[in-house]
């Protein structure tokens, strides 16, 4: 039997579906708005068909949890400029390749001769650097708390090996400060959060305590398989129905209260929090990471001088609003017309975790079944 | 062969080219039609309609569990003929070799190509070899052009798909794509995965015999996977299709690798599978025919053509939900987290 099969077993999901329906009925006619913070959740809700089972008075909004999508044009421009420097190899996760910056994308830079390589682990970039000491290798450190520890471990390893031709463009972001910014902005009404499983595996449940204590917003940490997703929705509806604002952990098979202590320790040793710019949000205090002073020699922005013009945004692209849950992807005028996965204008259409890509791929913009 | 690697002299058309041909290619390709080494093959006029197709193969790495570029170059073209109902007869093979390619590798590929051609019942009747300088090709590229015959009276194509048709799949999905992806990227996620690369001529002809006129359309779900094959056929036919996810066979190791990488097994490539629309009345016999062949042992009914105006392909998920299946966009790239 497949390892994940029990989590998609109808005998297990059916009672959850019934519980979801009965809670929604109890809440009716109130419209309940749940934000799934994580991009992988957005995709999973569609892919597993759980989204098609949601009651009419429950709306799912996508949040700022797609790492590619929240990367602002300023950072994208830096990545593309680094790739375009002579004698530089840029190593990146595949998701970043096609994301358009102000004027170009990494894939366009590669077409023009830049050495851009897709890697599956940041350690692959170290291998490139060691194999050819005459080239500078820059790894693009994109992602939330989930990916940051492996990048941190890679930097520590580069220091141990005393590599002189390896650096990282650190564009990591932290999820809890973004949730705070979202709630503080007052721009969107959310009844509850479905919190990201992968991020929570690293940071634990504790960092979300402020959602309850400061904002009174209920939230549930959930995984990505059908039962996990349904548990997430059911948990949120229970909390909303009974007016409870606690943080529930429904992904306890991976998420501990204090998270992954070893990963957090590597993060702590390598990075310190800093203010960071997010697409759609602007600068959010203490929401990014930067290398600690003793490791700054591995910071690509310290090693290379980039003189870049101010970033430009595409007129009409609503990725920023989509990431804040203010609009649904199909409310963007570019969606499905000028902007599609084949010809993406905004990052939310490029990333495999992007809300626009999910809505497009699974046809939320097309005719409802007759 | 005096040289251990391919050199530009082997592409000169002179003595070295002749030596390569005689020592590497001809011993494995015993066709009477190829033997004269003319600029063309003279073929007897066939009875029935001529089916003609071509495909280029640029796979990396050249050798993989379950096959190699030679086997793939025969299977890919033979299968394109077979799913149209044609009996594959002849192949033309064109090789582009990169300077420095070990001759032993070329010999291995030619041997495999010849063996697969024999297995598929096709004759290699003409060919060509070019050598390009180092760096201009990834070891070896092969283009095969195939010719087959569709018996008169046999009418297979998307135009014949109709409401009520049953959708059959001949076996496990995504084995080829995942095997190659993991090997190419050095990811040990599905270490026991093996490509399904295989010639489908015999399997398809068994299906043709069992289903007769009830066989409406066939495709081999190669690049773009099952999703692309079914969506394209449904779009051409102007019908809606409902598939059942639980009925679609995917091996555990392959499914796990897809989950980790963020791939949908429905969009990953296959090289030895056939998907077919048949009328409801012949479906049991058609399924039985597939299952009676080693390449179709795990065949399953995976969906139906449904009366609907939306023209979409729907997937019923195991938990009772539904989602749309669409063409994949861009290349397969694993997600960030």
mmCIF file of C-alpha atoms in Angstrom, chain A residues 34-360:
data_model
loop_
_atom_site.group_PDB
_atom_site.id
_atom_site.type_symbol
_atom_site.label_atom_id
_atom_site.label_comp_id
_atom_site.label_asym_id
_atom_site.label_seq_id
_atom_site.Cartn_x
_atom_site.Cartn_y
_atom_site.Cartn_z
ATOM 1 C CA UNK A 34 -10.462 31.022 5.216
ATOM 2 C CA UNK A 35 -7.002 31.933 4.026
ATOM 3 C CA UNK A 36 -4.700 29.088 3.046
ATOM 4 C CA UNK A 37 -1.392 30.840 3.609
ATOM 5 C CA UNK A 38 0.752 28.307 1.771
ATOM 6 C CA UNK A 39 1.061 27.942 -1.996
ATOM 7 C CA UNK A 40 1.342 24.175 -1.716
ATOM 8 C CA UNK A 41 -2.004 24.220 0.081
ATOM 9 C CA UNK A 42 -3.517 26.230 -2.760
ATOM 10 C CA UNK A 43 -2.427 23.584 -5.252
ATOM 11 C CA UNK A 44 -3.375 20.656 -3.014
ATOM 12 C CA UNK A 45 -6.899 21.965 -2.442
ATOM 13 C CA UNK A 46 -7.444 21.928 -6.195
ATOM 14 C CA UNK A 47 -5.491 18.791 -7.052
ATOM 15 C CA UNK A 48 -7.146 16.540 -4.491
ATOM 16 C CA UNK A 49 -10.631 17.773 -5.325
ATOM 17 C CA UNK A 50 -11.202 19.014 -1.744
ATOM 18 C CA UNK A 51 -11.896 22.479 -3.124
ATOM 19 C CA UNK A 52 -14.812 21.137 -5.162
ATOM 20 C CA UNK A 53 -16.379 19.780 -1.956
ATOM 21 C CA UNK A 54 -16.367 23.059 -0.020
ATOM 22 C CA UNK A 55 -19.778 24.305 1.130
ATOM 23 C CA UNK A 56 -21.156 27.393 -0.638
ATOM 24 C CA UNK A 57 -20.646 29.645 2.361
ATOM 25 C CA UNK A 58 -16.971 28.787 2.780
ATOM 26 C CA UNK A 59 -14.484 30.745 0.658
ATOM 27 C CA UNK A 60 -10.811 29.893 0.317
ATOM 28 C CA UNK A 61 -8.412 32.790 -0.211
ATOM 29 C CA UNK A 62 -4.787 32.283 -1.178
ATOM 30 C CA UNK A 63 -2.242 34.047 1.004
ATOM 31 C CA UNK A 64 1.368 35.211 0.798
ATOM 32 C CA UNK A 65 2.793 31.694 1.047
ATOM 33 C CA UNK A 66 4.214 31.176 -2.424
ATOM 34 C CA UNK A 67 7.936 31.930 -2.108
ATOM 35 C CA UNK A 68 8.435 32.772 -5.773
ATOM 36 C CA UNK A 69 5.372 35.013 -5.856
ATOM 37 C CA UNK A 70 6.333 37.209 -2.913
ATOM 38 C CA UNK A 71 9.818 37.894 -4.287
ATOM 39 C CA UNK A 72 9.675 41.537 -5.396
ATOM 40 C CA UNK A 73 10.949 42.790 -8.732
ATOM 41 C CA UNK A 74 13.899 44.478 -7.012
ATOM 42 C CA UNK A 75 15.255 41.062 -5.938
ATOM 43 C CA UNK A 76 14.360 39.442 -9.264
ATOM 44 C CA UNK A 77 16.257 42.189 -11.086
ATOM 45 C CA UNK A 78 19.263 41.558 -8.843
ATOM 46 C CA UNK A 79 19.148 37.842 -9.638
ATOM 47 C CA UNK A 80 18.961 38.456 -13.368
ATOM 48 C CA UNK A 81 21.745 41.053 -13.209
ATOM 49 C CA UNK A 82 23.992 38.640 -11.288
ATOM 50 C CA UNK A 83 23.344 35.938 -13.882
ATOM 51 C CA UNK A 84 24.285 38.365 -16.627
ATOM 52 C CA UNK A 85 27.702 39.214 -15.128
ATOM 53 C CA UNK A 86 30.706 37.702 -16.895
ATOM 54 C CA UNK A 87 32.252 34.676 -15.259
ATOM 55 C CA UNK A 88 29.264 34.125 -12.970
ATOM 56 C CA UNK A 89 27.213 30.937 -12.712
ATOM 57 C CA UNK A 90 23.832 31.302 -11.064
ATOM 58 C CA UNK A 91 22.343 28.213 -9.443
ATOM 59 C CA UNK A 92 18.639 28.273 -8.657
ATOM 60 C CA UNK A 93 15.605 26.188 -7.902
ATOM 61 C CA UNK A 94 13.649 25.636 -11.104
ATOM 62 C CA UNK A 95 10.630 27.681 -10.026
ATOM 63 C CA UNK A 96 12.576 30.909 -10.410
ATOM 64 C CA UNK A 97 13.579 30.461 -14.049
ATOM 65 C CA UNK A 98 10.592 31.943 -15.795
ATOM 66 C CA UNK A 99 9.586 34.589 -13.273
ATOM 67 C CA UNK A 100 9.650 37.961 -14.996
ATOM 68 C CA UNK A 101 11.474 40.801 -13.261
ATOM 69 C CA UNK A 102 11.170 44.410 -14.389
ATOM 70 C CA UNK A 103 12.742 43.827 -17.772
ATOM 71 C CA UNK A 104 13.729 40.198 -18.202
ATOM 72 C CA UNK A 105 13.759 36.772 -16.586
ATOM 73 C CA UNK A 106 16.454 34.239 -15.739
ATOM 74 C CA UNK A 107 15.428 32.091 -18.661
ATOM 75 C CA UNK A 108 15.767 35.061 -21.016
ATOM 76 C CA UNK A 109 19.186 35.789 -19.538
ATOM 77 C CA UNK A 110 20.139 32.163 -20.151
ATOM 78 C CA UNK A 111 19.037 32.469 -23.771
ATOM 79 C CA UNK A 112 21.329 35.489 -24.062
ATOM 80 C CA UNK A 113 24.287 33.426 -22.857
ATOM 81 C CA UNK A 114 24.093 33.636 -19.054
ATOM 82 C CA UNK A 115 25.122 30.490 -17.174
ATOM 83 C CA UNK A 116 21.966 29.683 -15.182
ATOM 84 C CA UNK A 117 21.698 26.180 -13.765
ATOM 85 C CA UNK A 118 18.740 24.523 -12.108
ATOM 86 C CA UNK A 119 19.635 22.646 -8.931
ATOM 87 C CA UNK A 120 17.627 20.510 -6.576
ATOM 88 C CA UNK A 121 19.743 21.196 -3.519
ATOM 89 C CA UNK A 122 21.840 24.251 -2.628
ATOM 90 C CA UNK A 123 24.714 21.805 -2.062
ATOM 91 C CA UNK A 124 24.821 21.261 -5.846
ATOM 92 C CA UNK A 125 25.945 24.878 -6.142
ATOM 93 C CA UNK A 126 28.887 24.124 -3.840
ATOM 94 C CA UNK A 127 29.833 21.271 -6.151
ATOM 95 C CA UNK A 128 29.863 23.668 -9.128
ATOM 96 C CA UNK A 129 32.007 26.131 -7.194
ATOM 97 C CA UNK A 130 34.528 23.487 -6.202
ATOM 98 C CA UNK A 131 34.655 22.028 -9.691
ATOM 99 C CA UNK A 132 35.604 25.341 -11.314
ATOM 100 C CA UNK A 133 37.418 27.766 -8.987
ATOM 101 C CA UNK A 134 37.818 30.220 -11.886
ATOM 102 C CA UNK A 135 34.062 30.954 -11.885
ATOM 103 C CA UNK A 136 31.926 32.692 -9.268
ATOM 104 C CA UNK A 137 28.902 30.605 -8.289
ATOM 105 C CA UNK A 138 25.881 32.389 -6.828
ATOM 106 C CA UNK A 139 23.015 30.447 -5.310
ATOM 107 C CA UNK A 140 19.620 32.155 -5.241
ATOM 108 C CA UNK A 141 18.323 31.680 -1.706
ATOM 109 C CA UNK A 142 14.578 31.929 -2.178
ATOM 110 C CA UNK A 143 11.936 30.427 0.073
ATOM 111 C CA UNK A 144 10.489 30.542 3.553
ATOM 112 C CA UNK A 145 11.567 28.841 6.767
ATOM 113 C CA UNK A 146 11.221 25.541 4.919
ATOM 114 C CA UNK A 147 14.148 26.009 2.557
ATOM 115 C CA UNK A 148 16.251 28.471 4.544
ATOM 116 C CA UNK A 149 17.835 25.807 6.839
ATOM 117 C CA UNK A 150 19.326 23.877 3.884
ATOM 118 C CA UNK A 151 20.731 27.126 2.496
ATOM 119 C CA UNK A 152 22.111 27.953 5.949
ATOM 120 C CA UNK A 153 23.748 24.526 6.165
ATOM 121 C CA UNK A 154 25.263 25.073 2.712
ATOM 122 C CA UNK A 155 26.758 28.419 3.743
ATOM 123 C CA UNK A 156 28.241 26.827 6.873
ATOM 124 C CA UNK A 157 29.702 24.058 4.706
ATOM 125 C CA UNK A 158 31.133 26.636 2.280
ATOM 126 C CA UNK A 159 32.789 28.327 5.266
ATOM 127 C CA UNK A 160 34.140 24.997 6.509
ATOM 128 C CA UNK A 161 35.625 24.296 3.077
ATOM 129 C CA UNK A 162 36.805 27.894 2.840
ATOM 130 C CA UNK A 163 35.282 28.343 -0.623
ATOM 131 C CA UNK A 164 36.187 31.710 -2.104
ATOM 132 C CA UNK A 165 34.026 31.589 -5.237
ATOM 133 C CA UNK A 166 30.635 30.792 -3.694
ATOM 134 C CA UNK A 167 27.974 33.218 -2.496
ATOM 135 C CA UNK A 168 24.237 33.397 -1.875
ATOM 136 C CA UNK A 169 21.721 36.028 -2.829
ATOM 137 C CA UNK A 170 19.651 35.799 0.328
ATOM 138 C CA UNK A 171 16.012 36.490 -0.500
ATOM 139 C CA UNK A 172 14.465 34.340 2.217
ATOM 140 C CA UNK A 173 11.262 35.460 3.876
ATOM 141 C CA UNK A 174 9.584 34.603 7.183
ATOM 142 C CA UNK A 175 5.905 33.716 7.356
ATOM 143 C CA UNK A 176 4.708 34.961 10.792
ATOM 144 C CA UNK A 177 5.666 38.635 10.159
ATOM 145 C CA UNK A 178 3.749 38.532 6.864
ATOM 146 C CA UNK A 179 0.632 37.311 8.673
ATOM 147 C CA UNK A 180 1.021 40.151 11.147
ATOM 148 C CA UNK A 181 1.408 42.661 8.308
ATOM 149 C CA UNK A 182 -1.678 41.273 6.614
ATOM 150 C CA UNK A 183 -3.798 41.577 9.746
ATOM 151 C CA UNK A 184 -2.429 44.993 10.641
ATOM 152 C CA UNK A 185 -3.131 46.391 7.182
ATOM 153 C CA UNK A 186 -6.861 45.912 7.651
ATOM 154 C CA UNK A 187 -7.175 45.437 3.901
ATOM 155 C CA UNK A 188 -8.657 41.980 4.014
ATOM 156 C CA UNK A 189 -11.264 40.245 6.158
ATOM 157 C CA UNK A 190 -10.228 36.750 7.195
ATOM 158 C CA UNK A 191 -12.126 34.523 9.608
ATOM 159 C CA UNK A 192 -9.365 31.966 10.059
ATOM 160 C CA UNK A 193 -5.982 30.882 8.738
ATOM 161 C CA UNK A 194 -5.002 27.457 7.463
ATOM 162 C CA UNK A 195 -1.329 27.604 8.420
ATOM 163 C CA UNK A 196 1.462 26.113 6.312
ATOM 164 C CA UNK A 197 2.516 22.563 7.161
ATOM 165 C CA UNK A 198 6.067 22.638 5.793
ATOM 166 C CA UNK A 199 6.988 25.985 7.381
ATOM 167 C CA UNK A 200 5.472 24.862 10.683
ATOM 168 C CA UNK A 201 7.544 21.672 10.636
ATOM 169 C CA UNK A 202 10.569 23.934 11.035
ATOM 170 C CA UNK A 203 9.283 26.716 13.287
ATOM 171 C CA UNK A 204 6.672 24.784 15.292
ATOM 172 C CA UNK A 205 3.298 26.029 16.457
ATOM 173 C CA UNK A 206 4.533 28.498 19.047
ATOM 174 C CA UNK A 207 5.416 31.413 16.686
ATOM 175 C CA UNK A 208 1.741 31.733 15.700
ATOM 176 C CA UNK A 209 0.562 32.408 19.269
ATOM 177 C CA UNK A 210 0.191 36.135 18.448
ATOM 178 C CA UNK A 211 -2.670 35.333 16.042
ATOM 179 C CA UNK A 212 -4.730 34.336 19.052
ATOM 180 C CA UNK A 213 -3.394 36.736 21.673
ATOM 181 C CA UNK A 214 -3.131 39.914 19.578
ATOM 182 C CA UNK A 215 -5.671 39.475 16.782
ATOM 183 C CA UNK A 216 -8.144 36.893 18.051
ATOM 184 C CA UNK A 217 -7.927 35.009 14.758
ATOM 185 C CA UNK A 218 -8.397 31.246 14.858
ATOM 186 C CA UNK A 219 -5.915 29.151 12.913
ATOM 187 C CA UNK A 220 -5.114 25.550 12.139
ATOM 188 C CA UNK A 221 -1.778 24.074 11.058
ATOM 189 C CA UNK A 222 -2.529 21.550 8.328
ATOM 190 C CA UNK A 223 -0.769 19.100 6.029
ATOM 191 C CA UNK A 224 -1.286 18.534 2.334
ATOM 192 C CA UNK A 225 -3.126 15.247 1.845
ATOM 193 C CA UNK A 226 -6.917 15.101 1.536
ATOM 194 C CA UNK A 227 -7.598 14.284 5.196
ATOM 195 C CA UNK A 228 -5.092 16.972 6.256
ATOM 196 C CA UNK A 229 -6.807 19.601 4.130
ATOM 197 C CA UNK A 230 -10.247 18.612 5.374
ATOM 198 C CA UNK A 231 -8.969 18.616 8.969
ATOM 199 C CA UNK A 232 -7.716 22.132 8.323
ATOM 200 C CA UNK A 233 -11.079 23.347 7.073
ATOM 201 C CA UNK A 234 -13.059 21.485 9.734
ATOM 202 C CA UNK A 235 -10.740 22.799 12.453
ATOM 203 C CA UNK A 236 -11.179 26.372 11.251
ATOM 204 C CA UNK A 237 -14.962 26.052 10.996
ATOM 205 C CA UNK A 238 -15.139 24.591 14.511
ATOM 206 C CA UNK A 239 -13.121 27.462 15.930
ATOM 207 C CA UNK A 240 -15.192 30.042 14.038
ATOM 208 C CA UNK A 241 -18.485 28.390 14.979
ATOM 209 C CA UNK A 242 -17.596 28.270 18.655
ATOM 210 C CA UNK A 243 -15.894 31.654 18.596
ATOM 211 C CA UNK A 244 -12.541 30.321 19.742
ATOM 212 C CA UNK A 245 -9.341 31.960 18.589
ATOM 213 C CA UNK A 246 -6.771 29.320 19.392
ATOM 214 C CA UNK A 247 -3.968 27.913 17.216
ATOM 215 C CA UNK A 248 -4.639 24.239 16.536
ATOM 216 C CA UNK A 249 -2.037 21.828 15.269
ATOM 217 C CA UNK A 250 -3.663 19.287 12.965
ATOM 218 C CA UNK A 251 -0.330 18.214 11.449
ATOM 219 C CA UNK A 252 1.067 16.782 14.666
ATOM 220 C CA UNK A 253 2.689 13.862 12.893
ATOM 221 C CA UNK A 254 5.328 16.340 11.695
ATOM 222 C CA UNK A 255 4.843 19.607 13.581
ATOM 223 C CA UNK A 256 6.016 19.953 17.178
ATOM 224 C CA UNK A 257 5.239 22.884 19.464
ATOM 225 C CA UNK A 258 8.853 24.086 19.262
ATOM 226 C CA UNK A 259 9.513 22.884 15.737
ATOM 227 C CA UNK A 260 12.685 21.303 14.410
ATOM 228 C CA UNK A 261 15.307 22.321 16.949
ATOM 229 C CA UNK A 262 18.297 21.273 14.818
ATOM 230 C CA UNK A 263 17.083 23.217 11.765
ATOM 231 C CA UNK A 264 16.341 26.281 13.878
ATOM 232 C CA UNK A 265 19.802 26.114 15.383
ATOM 233 C CA UNK A 266 21.454 26.085 11.928
ATOM 234 C CA UNK A 267 19.265 29.035 10.924
ATOM 235 C CA UNK A 268 20.197 30.917 14.055
ATOM 236 C CA UNK A 269 23.895 30.286 13.534
ATOM 237 C CA UNK A 270 23.803 31.527 9.941
ATOM 238 C CA UNK A 271 21.170 34.223 9.628
ATOM 239 C CA UNK A 272 19.736 37.131 11.559
ATOM 240 C CA UNK A 273 16.338 38.718 10.928
ATOM 241 C CA UNK A 274 16.156 41.883 8.851
ATOM 242 C CA UNK A 275 13.507 44.032 7.206
ATOM 243 C CA UNK A 276 12.503 42.672 3.828
ATOM 244 C CA UNK A 277 10.477 43.778 0.834
ATOM 245 C CA UNK A 278 7.540 41.601 -0.233
ATOM 246 C CA UNK A 279 5.590 41.830 -3.451
ATOM 247 C CA UNK A 280 2.325 43.546 -2.708
ATOM 248 C CA UNK A 281 3.227 44.360 0.890
ATOM 249 C CA UNK A 282 6.280 46.595 0.605
ATOM 250 C CA UNK A 283 8.809 46.386 3.417
ATOM 251 C CA UNK A 284 7.747 44.234 6.370
ATOM 252 C CA UNK A 285 9.852 44.671 9.525
ATOM 253 C CA UNK A 286 11.953 41.688 10.578
ATOM 254 C CA UNK A 287 10.441 39.492 7.859
ATOM 255 C CA UNK A 288 13.628 38.555 6.037
ATOM 256 C CA UNK A 289 16.974 36.994 6.755
ATOM 257 C CA UNK A 290 20.510 38.159 6.197
ATOM 258 C CA UNK A 291 23.826 36.466 6.811
ATOM 259 C CA UNK A 292 25.406 37.118 10.185
ATOM 260 C CA UNK A 293 28.469 39.400 10.041
ATOM 261 C CA UNK A 294 31.015 36.578 10.274
ATOM 262 C CA UNK A 295 29.480 34.950 7.176
ATOM 263 C CA UNK A 296 28.834 38.117 5.173
ATOM 264 C CA UNK A 297 31.628 37.215 2.762
ATOM 265 C CA UNK A 298 29.157 34.738 1.291
ATOM 266 C CA UNK A 299 26.607 37.472 0.572
ATOM 267 C CA UNK A 300 26.378 37.948 -3.205
ATOM 268 C CA UNK A 301 25.213 41.548 -2.834
ATOM 269 C CA UNK A 302 28.359 42.377 -0.835
ATOM 270 C CA UNK A 303 30.612 40.592 -3.299
ATOM 271 C CA UNK A 304 29.241 42.107 -6.509
ATOM 272 C CA UNK A 305 28.410 45.713 -7.264
ATOM 273 C CA UNK A 306 25.092 46.005 -9.040
ATOM 274 C CA UNK A 307 23.963 49.366 -10.307
ATOM 275 C CA UNK A 308 20.358 48.764 -11.181
ATOM 276 C CA UNK A 309 17.565 51.109 -12.196
ATOM 277 C CA UNK A 310 14.467 51.279 -10.003
ATOM 278 C CA UNK A 311 12.245 48.228 -10.519
ATOM 279 C CA UNK A 312 9.150 48.522 -12.717
ATOM 280 C CA UNK A 313 5.788 46.840 -12.253
ATOM 281 C CA UNK A 314 3.585 45.635 -15.085
ATOM 282 C CA UNK A 315 0.506 47.818 -15.373
ATOM 283 C CA UNK A 316 -2.631 45.881 -14.538
ATOM 284 C CA UNK A 317 -0.944 42.892 -12.856
ATOM 285 C CA UNK A 318 -2.720 42.171 -9.569
ATOM 286 C CA UNK A 319 -0.275 39.629 -8.112
ATOM 287 C CA UNK A 320 0.270 41.888 -5.096
ATOM 288 C CA UNK A 321 -3.451 42.009 -4.347
ATOM 289 C CA UNK A 322 -3.817 38.268 -4.948
ATOM 290 C CA UNK A 323 -1.072 37.581 -2.394
ATOM 291 C CA UNK A 324 -2.933 39.650 0.192
ATOM 292 C CA UNK A 325 -6.174 37.804 -0.446
ATOM 293 C CA UNK A 326 -7.811 41.032 -1.620
ATOM 294 C CA UNK A 327 -8.788 39.671 -5.026
ATOM 295 C CA UNK A 328 -9.232 36.244 -6.488
ATOM 296 C CA UNK A 329 -6.907 35.467 -9.452
ATOM 297 C CA UNK A 330 -9.779 35.517 -11.939
ATOM 298 C CA UNK A 331 -10.633 39.070 -10.889
ATOM 299 C CA UNK A 332 -7.415 40.249 -12.536
ATOM 300 C CA UNK A 333 -8.099 41.559 -16.021
ATOM 301 C CA UNK A 334 -4.909 39.942 -17.328
ATOM 302 C CA UNK A 335 -5.848 36.498 -15.996
ATOM 303 C CA UNK A 336 -6.314 33.968 -18.773
ATOM 304 C CA UNK A 337 -5.996 36.638 -21.448
ATOM 305 C CA UNK A 338 -2.657 38.436 -21.527
ATOM 306 C CA UNK A 339 -1.365 36.318 -18.635
ATOM 307 C CA UNK A 340 -1.300 32.533 -18.861
ATOM 308 C CA UNK A 341 1.185 29.810 -17.863
ATOM 309 C CA UNK A 342 2.595 29.866 -21.416
ATOM 310 C CA UNK A 343 3.062 33.622 -21.304
ATOM 311 C CA UNK A 344 3.125 34.644 -17.652
ATOM 312 C CA UNK A 345 3.104 38.324 -16.764
ATOM 313 C CA UNK A 346 3.103 37.995 -12.989
ATOM 314 C CA UNK A 347 4.881 35.506 -10.728
ATOM 315 C CA UNK A 348 1.629 34.061 -9.374
ATOM 316 C CA UNK A 349 1.060 32.606 -12.857
ATOM 317 C CA UNK A 350 4.586 31.180 -13.092
ATOM 318 C CA UNK A 351 5.191 29.346 -9.873
ATOM 319 C CA UNK A 352 3.898 25.835 -9.426
ATOM 320 C CA UNK A 353 2.569 27.112 -6.103
ATOM 321 C CA UNK A 354 1.141 30.356 -7.431
ATOM 322 C CA UNK A 355 -2.531 31.068 -6.867
ATOM 323 C CA UNK A 356 -3.055 32.222 -10.460
ATOM 324 C CA UNK A 357 -1.312 29.126 -11.844
ATOM 325 C CA UNK A 358 -3.503 26.914 -9.651
ATOM 326 C CA UNK A 359 -6.703 28.667 -10.666
ATOM 327 C CA UNK A 360 -5.710 28.515 -14.321
#
